[in-house]
Short mmCIF file of C-alpha atoms in Angstrom, two decimals:
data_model
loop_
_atom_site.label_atom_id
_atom_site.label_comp_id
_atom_site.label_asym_id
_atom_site.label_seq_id
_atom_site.Cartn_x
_atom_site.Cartn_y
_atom_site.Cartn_z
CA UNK A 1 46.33 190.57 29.73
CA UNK A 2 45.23 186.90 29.83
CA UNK A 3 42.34 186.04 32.35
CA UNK A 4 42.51 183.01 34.43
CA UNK A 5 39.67 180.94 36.53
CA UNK A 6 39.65 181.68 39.87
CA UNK A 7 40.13 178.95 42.09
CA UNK A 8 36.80 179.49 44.01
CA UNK A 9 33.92 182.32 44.77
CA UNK A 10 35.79 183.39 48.08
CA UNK A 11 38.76 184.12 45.55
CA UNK A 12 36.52 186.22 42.87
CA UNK A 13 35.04 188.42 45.90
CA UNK A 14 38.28 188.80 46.84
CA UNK A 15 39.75 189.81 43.71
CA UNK A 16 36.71 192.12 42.97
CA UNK A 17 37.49 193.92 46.44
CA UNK A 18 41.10 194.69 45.49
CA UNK A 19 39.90 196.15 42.23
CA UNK A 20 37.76 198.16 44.46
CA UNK A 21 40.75 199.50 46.72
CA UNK A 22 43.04 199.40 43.88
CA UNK A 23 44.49 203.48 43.30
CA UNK A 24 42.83 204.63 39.86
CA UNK A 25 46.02 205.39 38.03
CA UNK A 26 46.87 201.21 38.81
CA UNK A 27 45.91 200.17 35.16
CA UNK A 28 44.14 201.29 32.59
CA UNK A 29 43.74 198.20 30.55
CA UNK A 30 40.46 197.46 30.90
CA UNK A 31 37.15 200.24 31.12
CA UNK A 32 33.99 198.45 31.59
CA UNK A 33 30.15 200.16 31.87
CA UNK A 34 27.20 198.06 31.56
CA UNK A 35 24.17 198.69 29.50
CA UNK A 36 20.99 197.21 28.94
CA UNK A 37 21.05 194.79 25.57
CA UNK A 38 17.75 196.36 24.34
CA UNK A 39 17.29 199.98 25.18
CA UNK A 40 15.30 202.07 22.77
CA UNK A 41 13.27 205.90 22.28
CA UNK A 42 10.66 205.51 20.35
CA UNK A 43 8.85 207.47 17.90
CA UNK A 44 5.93 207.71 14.98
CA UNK A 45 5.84 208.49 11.40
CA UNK A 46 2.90 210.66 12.15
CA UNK A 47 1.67 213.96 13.02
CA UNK A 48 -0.96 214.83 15.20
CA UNK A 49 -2.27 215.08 19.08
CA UNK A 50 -1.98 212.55 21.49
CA UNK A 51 -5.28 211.30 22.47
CA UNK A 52 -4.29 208.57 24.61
CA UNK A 53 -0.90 207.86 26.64
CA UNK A 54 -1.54 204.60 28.11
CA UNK A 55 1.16 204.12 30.33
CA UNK A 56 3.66 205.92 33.10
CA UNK A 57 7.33 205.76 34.08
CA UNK A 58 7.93 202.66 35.76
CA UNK A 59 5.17 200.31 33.90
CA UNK A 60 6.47 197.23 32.50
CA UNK A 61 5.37 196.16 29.18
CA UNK A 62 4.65 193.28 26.95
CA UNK A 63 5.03 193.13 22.96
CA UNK A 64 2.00 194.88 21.34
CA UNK A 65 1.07 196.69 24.76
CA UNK A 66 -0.44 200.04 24.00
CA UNK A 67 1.91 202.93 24.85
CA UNK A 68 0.26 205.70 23.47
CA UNK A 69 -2.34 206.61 20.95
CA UNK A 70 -2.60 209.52 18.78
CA UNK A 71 -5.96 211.04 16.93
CA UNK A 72 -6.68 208.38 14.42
CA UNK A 73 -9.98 209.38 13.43
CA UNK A 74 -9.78 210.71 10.10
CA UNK A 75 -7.52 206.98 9.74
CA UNK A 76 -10.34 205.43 11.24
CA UNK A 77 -13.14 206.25 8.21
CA UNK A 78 -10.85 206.53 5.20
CA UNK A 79 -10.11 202.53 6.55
CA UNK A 80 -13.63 201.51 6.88
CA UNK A 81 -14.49 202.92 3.43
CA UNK A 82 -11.70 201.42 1.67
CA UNK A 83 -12.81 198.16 3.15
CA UNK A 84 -16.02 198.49 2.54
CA UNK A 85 -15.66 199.10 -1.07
CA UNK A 86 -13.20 196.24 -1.24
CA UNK A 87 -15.79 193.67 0.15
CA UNK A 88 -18.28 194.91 -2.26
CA UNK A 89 -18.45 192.30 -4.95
CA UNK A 90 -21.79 192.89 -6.58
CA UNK A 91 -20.89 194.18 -9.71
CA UNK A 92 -17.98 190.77 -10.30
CA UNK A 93 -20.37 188.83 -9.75
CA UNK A 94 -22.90 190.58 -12.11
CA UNK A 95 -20.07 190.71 -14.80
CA UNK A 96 -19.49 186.73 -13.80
CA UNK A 97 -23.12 186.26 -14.49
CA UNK A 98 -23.23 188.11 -17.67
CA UNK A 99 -19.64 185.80 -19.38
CA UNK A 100 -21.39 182.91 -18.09
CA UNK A 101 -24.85 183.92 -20.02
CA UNK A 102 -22.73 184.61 -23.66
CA UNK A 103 -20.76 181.90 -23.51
CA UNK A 104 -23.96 179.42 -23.44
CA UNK A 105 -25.06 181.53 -26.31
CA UNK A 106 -22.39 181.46 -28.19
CA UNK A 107 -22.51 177.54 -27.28
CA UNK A 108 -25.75 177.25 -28.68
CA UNK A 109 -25.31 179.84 -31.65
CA UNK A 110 -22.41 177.47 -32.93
CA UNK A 111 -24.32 174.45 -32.26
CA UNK A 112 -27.45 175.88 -34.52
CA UNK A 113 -25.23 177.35 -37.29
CA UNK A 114 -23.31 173.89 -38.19
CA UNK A 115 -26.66 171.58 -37.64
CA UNK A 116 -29.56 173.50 -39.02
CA UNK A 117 -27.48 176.68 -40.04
CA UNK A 118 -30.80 178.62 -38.52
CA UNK A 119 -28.67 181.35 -37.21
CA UNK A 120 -25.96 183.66 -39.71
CA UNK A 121 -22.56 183.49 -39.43
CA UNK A 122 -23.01 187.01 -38.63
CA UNK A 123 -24.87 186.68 -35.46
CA UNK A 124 -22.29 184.44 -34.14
CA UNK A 125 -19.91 186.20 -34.82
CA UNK A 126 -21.74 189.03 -32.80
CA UNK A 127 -22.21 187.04 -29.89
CA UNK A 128 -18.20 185.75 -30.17
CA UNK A 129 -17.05 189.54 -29.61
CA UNK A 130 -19.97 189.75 -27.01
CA UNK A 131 -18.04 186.87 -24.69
CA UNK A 132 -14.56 188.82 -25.68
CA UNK A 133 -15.96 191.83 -23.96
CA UNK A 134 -17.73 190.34 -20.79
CA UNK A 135 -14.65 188.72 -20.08
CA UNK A 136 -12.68 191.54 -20.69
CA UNK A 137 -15.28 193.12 -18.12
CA UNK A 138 -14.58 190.48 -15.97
CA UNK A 139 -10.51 190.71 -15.81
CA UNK A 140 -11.24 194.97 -15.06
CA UNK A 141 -12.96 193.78 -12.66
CA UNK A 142 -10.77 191.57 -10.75
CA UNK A 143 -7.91 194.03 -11.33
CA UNK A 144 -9.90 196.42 -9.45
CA UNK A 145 -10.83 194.23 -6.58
CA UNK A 146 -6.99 193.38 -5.90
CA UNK A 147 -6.32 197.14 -6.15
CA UNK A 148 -9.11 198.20 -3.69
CA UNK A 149 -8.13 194.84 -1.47
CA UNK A 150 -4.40 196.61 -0.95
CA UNK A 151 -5.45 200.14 -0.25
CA UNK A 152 -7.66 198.91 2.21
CA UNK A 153 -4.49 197.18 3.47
CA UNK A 154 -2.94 200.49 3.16
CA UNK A 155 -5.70 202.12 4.68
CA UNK A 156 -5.44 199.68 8.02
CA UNK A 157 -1.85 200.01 8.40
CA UNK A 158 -2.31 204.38 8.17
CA UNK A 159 -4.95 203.77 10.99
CA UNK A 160 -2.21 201.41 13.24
CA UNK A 161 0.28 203.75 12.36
CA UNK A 162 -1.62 206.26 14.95
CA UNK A 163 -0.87 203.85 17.93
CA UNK A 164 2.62 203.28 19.05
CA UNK A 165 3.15 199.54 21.15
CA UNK A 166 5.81 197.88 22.78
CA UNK A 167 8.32 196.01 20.04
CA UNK A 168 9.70 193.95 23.41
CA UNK A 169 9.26 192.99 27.04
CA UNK A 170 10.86 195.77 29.46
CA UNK A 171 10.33 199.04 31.72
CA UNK A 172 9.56 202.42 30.58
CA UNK A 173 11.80 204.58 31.66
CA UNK A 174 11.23 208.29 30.32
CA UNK A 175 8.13 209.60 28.82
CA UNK A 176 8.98 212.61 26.39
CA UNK A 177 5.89 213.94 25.51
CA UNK A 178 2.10 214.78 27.52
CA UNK A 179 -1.61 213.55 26.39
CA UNK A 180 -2.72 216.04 24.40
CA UNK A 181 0.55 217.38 23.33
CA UNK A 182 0.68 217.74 19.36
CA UNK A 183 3.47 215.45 17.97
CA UNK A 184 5.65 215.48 15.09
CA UNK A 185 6.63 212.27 12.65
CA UNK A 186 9.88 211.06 13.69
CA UNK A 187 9.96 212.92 17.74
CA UNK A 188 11.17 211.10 20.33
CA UNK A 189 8.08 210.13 22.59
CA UNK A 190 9.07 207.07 25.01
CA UNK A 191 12.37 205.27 26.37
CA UNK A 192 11.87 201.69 27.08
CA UNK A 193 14.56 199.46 28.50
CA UNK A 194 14.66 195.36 28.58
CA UNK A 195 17.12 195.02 31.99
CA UNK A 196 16.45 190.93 32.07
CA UNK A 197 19.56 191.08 30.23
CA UNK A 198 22.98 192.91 30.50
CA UNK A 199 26.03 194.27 28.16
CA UNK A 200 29.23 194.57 29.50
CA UNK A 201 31.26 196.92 26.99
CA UNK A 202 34.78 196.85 27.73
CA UNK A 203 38.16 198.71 26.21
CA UNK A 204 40.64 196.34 26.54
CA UNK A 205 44.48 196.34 25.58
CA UNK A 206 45.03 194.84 22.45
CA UNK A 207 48.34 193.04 23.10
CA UNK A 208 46.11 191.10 26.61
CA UNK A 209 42.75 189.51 24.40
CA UNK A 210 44.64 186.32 22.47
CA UNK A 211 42.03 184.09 24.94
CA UNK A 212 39.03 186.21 23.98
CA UNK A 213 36.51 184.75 21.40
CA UNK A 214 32.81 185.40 20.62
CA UNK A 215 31.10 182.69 22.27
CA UNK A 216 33.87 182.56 25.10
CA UNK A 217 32.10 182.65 28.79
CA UNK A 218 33.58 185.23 31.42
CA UNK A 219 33.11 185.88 35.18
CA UNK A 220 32.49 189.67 35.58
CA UNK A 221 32.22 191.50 38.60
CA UNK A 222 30.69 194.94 39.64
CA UNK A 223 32.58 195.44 43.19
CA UNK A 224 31.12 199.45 42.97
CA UNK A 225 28.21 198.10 44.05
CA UNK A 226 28.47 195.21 45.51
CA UNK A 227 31.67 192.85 45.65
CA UNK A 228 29.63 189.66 46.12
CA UNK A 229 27.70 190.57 42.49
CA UNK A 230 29.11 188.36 39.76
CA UNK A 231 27.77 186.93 36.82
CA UNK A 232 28.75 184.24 33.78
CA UNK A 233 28.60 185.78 30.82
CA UNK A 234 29.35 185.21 27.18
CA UNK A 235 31.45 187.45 25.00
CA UNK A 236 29.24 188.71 22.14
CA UNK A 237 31.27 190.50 20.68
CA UNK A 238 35.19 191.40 20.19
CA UNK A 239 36.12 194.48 17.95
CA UNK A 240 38.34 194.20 14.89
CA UNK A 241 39.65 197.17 14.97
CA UNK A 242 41.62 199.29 17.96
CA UNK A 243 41.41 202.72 19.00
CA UNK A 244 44.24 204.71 17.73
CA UNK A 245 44.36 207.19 20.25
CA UNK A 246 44.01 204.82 23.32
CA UNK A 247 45.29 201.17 21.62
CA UNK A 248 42.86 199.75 22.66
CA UNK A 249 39.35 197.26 21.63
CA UNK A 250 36.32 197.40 22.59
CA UNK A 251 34.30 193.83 23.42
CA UNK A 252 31.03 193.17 24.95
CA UNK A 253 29.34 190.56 27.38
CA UNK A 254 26.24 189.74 28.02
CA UNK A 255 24.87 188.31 30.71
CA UNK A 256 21.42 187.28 32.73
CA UNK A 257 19.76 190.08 35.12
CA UNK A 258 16.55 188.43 35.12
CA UNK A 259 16.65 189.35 39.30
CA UNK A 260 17.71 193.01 38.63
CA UNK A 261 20.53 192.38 41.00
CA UNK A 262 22.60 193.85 38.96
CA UNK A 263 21.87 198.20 38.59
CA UNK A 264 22.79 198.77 34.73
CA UNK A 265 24.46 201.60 34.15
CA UNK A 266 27.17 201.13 36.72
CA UNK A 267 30.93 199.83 36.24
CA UNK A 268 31.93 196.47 36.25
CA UNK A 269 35.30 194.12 35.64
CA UNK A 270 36.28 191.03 34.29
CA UNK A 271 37.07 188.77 36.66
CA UNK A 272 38.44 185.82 35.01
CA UNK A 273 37.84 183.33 31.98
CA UNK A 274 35.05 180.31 32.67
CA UNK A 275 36.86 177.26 31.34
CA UNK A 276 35.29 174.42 30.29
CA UNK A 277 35.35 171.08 32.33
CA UNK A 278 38.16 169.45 30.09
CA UNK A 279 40.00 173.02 30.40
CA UNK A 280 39.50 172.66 34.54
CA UNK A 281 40.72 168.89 34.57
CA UNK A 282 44.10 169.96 32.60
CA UNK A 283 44.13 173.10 34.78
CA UNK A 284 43.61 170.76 38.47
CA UNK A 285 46.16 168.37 37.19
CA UNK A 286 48.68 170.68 36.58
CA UNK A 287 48.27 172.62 40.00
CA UNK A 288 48.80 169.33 41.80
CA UNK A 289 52.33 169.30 40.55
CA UNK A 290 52.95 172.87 41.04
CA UNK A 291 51.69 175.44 43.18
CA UNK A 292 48.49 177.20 42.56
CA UNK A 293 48.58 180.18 40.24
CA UNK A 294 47.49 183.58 41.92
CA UNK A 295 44.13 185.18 40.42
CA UNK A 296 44.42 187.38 37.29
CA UNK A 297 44.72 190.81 38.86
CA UNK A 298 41.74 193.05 38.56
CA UNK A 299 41.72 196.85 36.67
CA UNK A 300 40.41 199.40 38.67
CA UNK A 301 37.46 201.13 36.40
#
């Protein structure tokens, strides 16, 4: 099947209504259903009650909007005393203080022994492996603060791990769960769809889609609802592989629904191929010689 661009809009509507009239068993070559391009359950990798559901069927959402909260208050202090004992610094800086004190010893020791020899070799010697220890003391000391400094990371991100938020813009659209239900790690709790934009998945006859390309820009239809509802949209997809029971490949195109005028879930068609303007120029000159070519005919879903 090879899609053509229909001469005007009063042509598309009236192609769409045909496919609307059109007996079922006319063609089968293309099946088309459109989806939302983001719809998503989500869930938590924790167990416990909900203490919080912040939001009902129907709210729309932004990224990071709470959805729904569940007891974090165990998460809560083992955070705050991570952190706090990561912040704590006294005793660095009380091993800093002590390095810095031996080495000016040790400094002055060496500076004694070779001009006045005052001091024994011995007792610089003793104040030598007294600087090899503070800093020792010192490097612990710093390995310990990164270590405390990432569970206290660890300890924030067990606490956020309590509160589920929007990953996107959209609508929730089923809520799975109750406040004060007790959850499990991994159970479905909330359904959120972004509608703004559309996927039309279509089966199409593999011998008909030569002309179809990712990136290529379609006129699609849904004349079940309303023959006058088209849209421009861009193929995002086109299958390698076919169906070996029905022949045929499946290809998907998405397409704006910022105004909602179009009620995903239903059926829709593909109306006809959006050519370029150099494509439309070659196609207008050619029609002036001969006469204009009828419409691409339209698959009943």
């Amino acid at each position: 099947m090879v899609f053509m661009a229909l001469a005007s809009r009063a042509e598309a509507v009236d192609a769409a209504r045909a496919a609307l009239e059109a007996p079922l068993g006319a063609s089968a070559a293309l099946r088309c259903l459109s989806t939302p391009a983001r719809d998503v359950t989500l869930t938590m990798p924790v167990t416990g009650q909900i203490q919080e559901l912040a939001v009902m069927e129907g709210d729309r959402v932004k990224p990071g909007d709470l959805l729904l909260r569940v007891d974090d208050r165990l998460a809560d202090i083992e955070y705050k005393r991570r952190k706090m004992i990561a912040n704590d610094a006294s005793e660095l800086k009380a091993a800093k203080a002590r390095l810095r004190s031996v080495s000016q010893r040790l400094k002055a020791a060496m500076e004694l022994l070779q001009s006045t020899h005052s001091i024994s070799q011995d007792e610089v010697d003793e104040l030598a492996l007294e600087r090899v220890l503070a800093n020792s003391d010192v490097t612990r000391l710093l390995h310990e603060q990164s270590v405390q400094a990432i569970e206290a990371r660890r300890a924030k991100l067990e606490k956020e791990s309590h509160r589920l938020t929007a990953p996107f813009d959209g609508t929730v659209v089923e809520i799975l769960t109750e406040q004060g239900a007790t959850i499990h790690a991994d159970q479905p709790l909330i359904r959120l769809v972004d509608t703004r934009t559309g996927v039309l998945e279509c089966s199409l006859e593999s011998d008909g889609d030569a002309d179809l390309k990712v990136g290529g820009r379609m006129t699609i239809g849904f004349p079940a609802h309303n023959p006058t509802t088209m849209r421009h949209g861009v193929v995002s997809f086109v299958s390698p592989l076919q169906d070996s029971a029905s022949h045929l490949r499946k290809i998907k195109i998405r397409f704006d629904n910022a105004d909602g005028a179009v009620l995903l879930g239903m059926a829709g068609i593909i109306l006809a191929n959006v050519q370029s303007p150099a494509e439309e120029a070659r196609v207008g000159a050619r029609s002036e010689a001969s006469p204009r070519e009828k419409p691409a005919r339209v698959v009943q879903q």
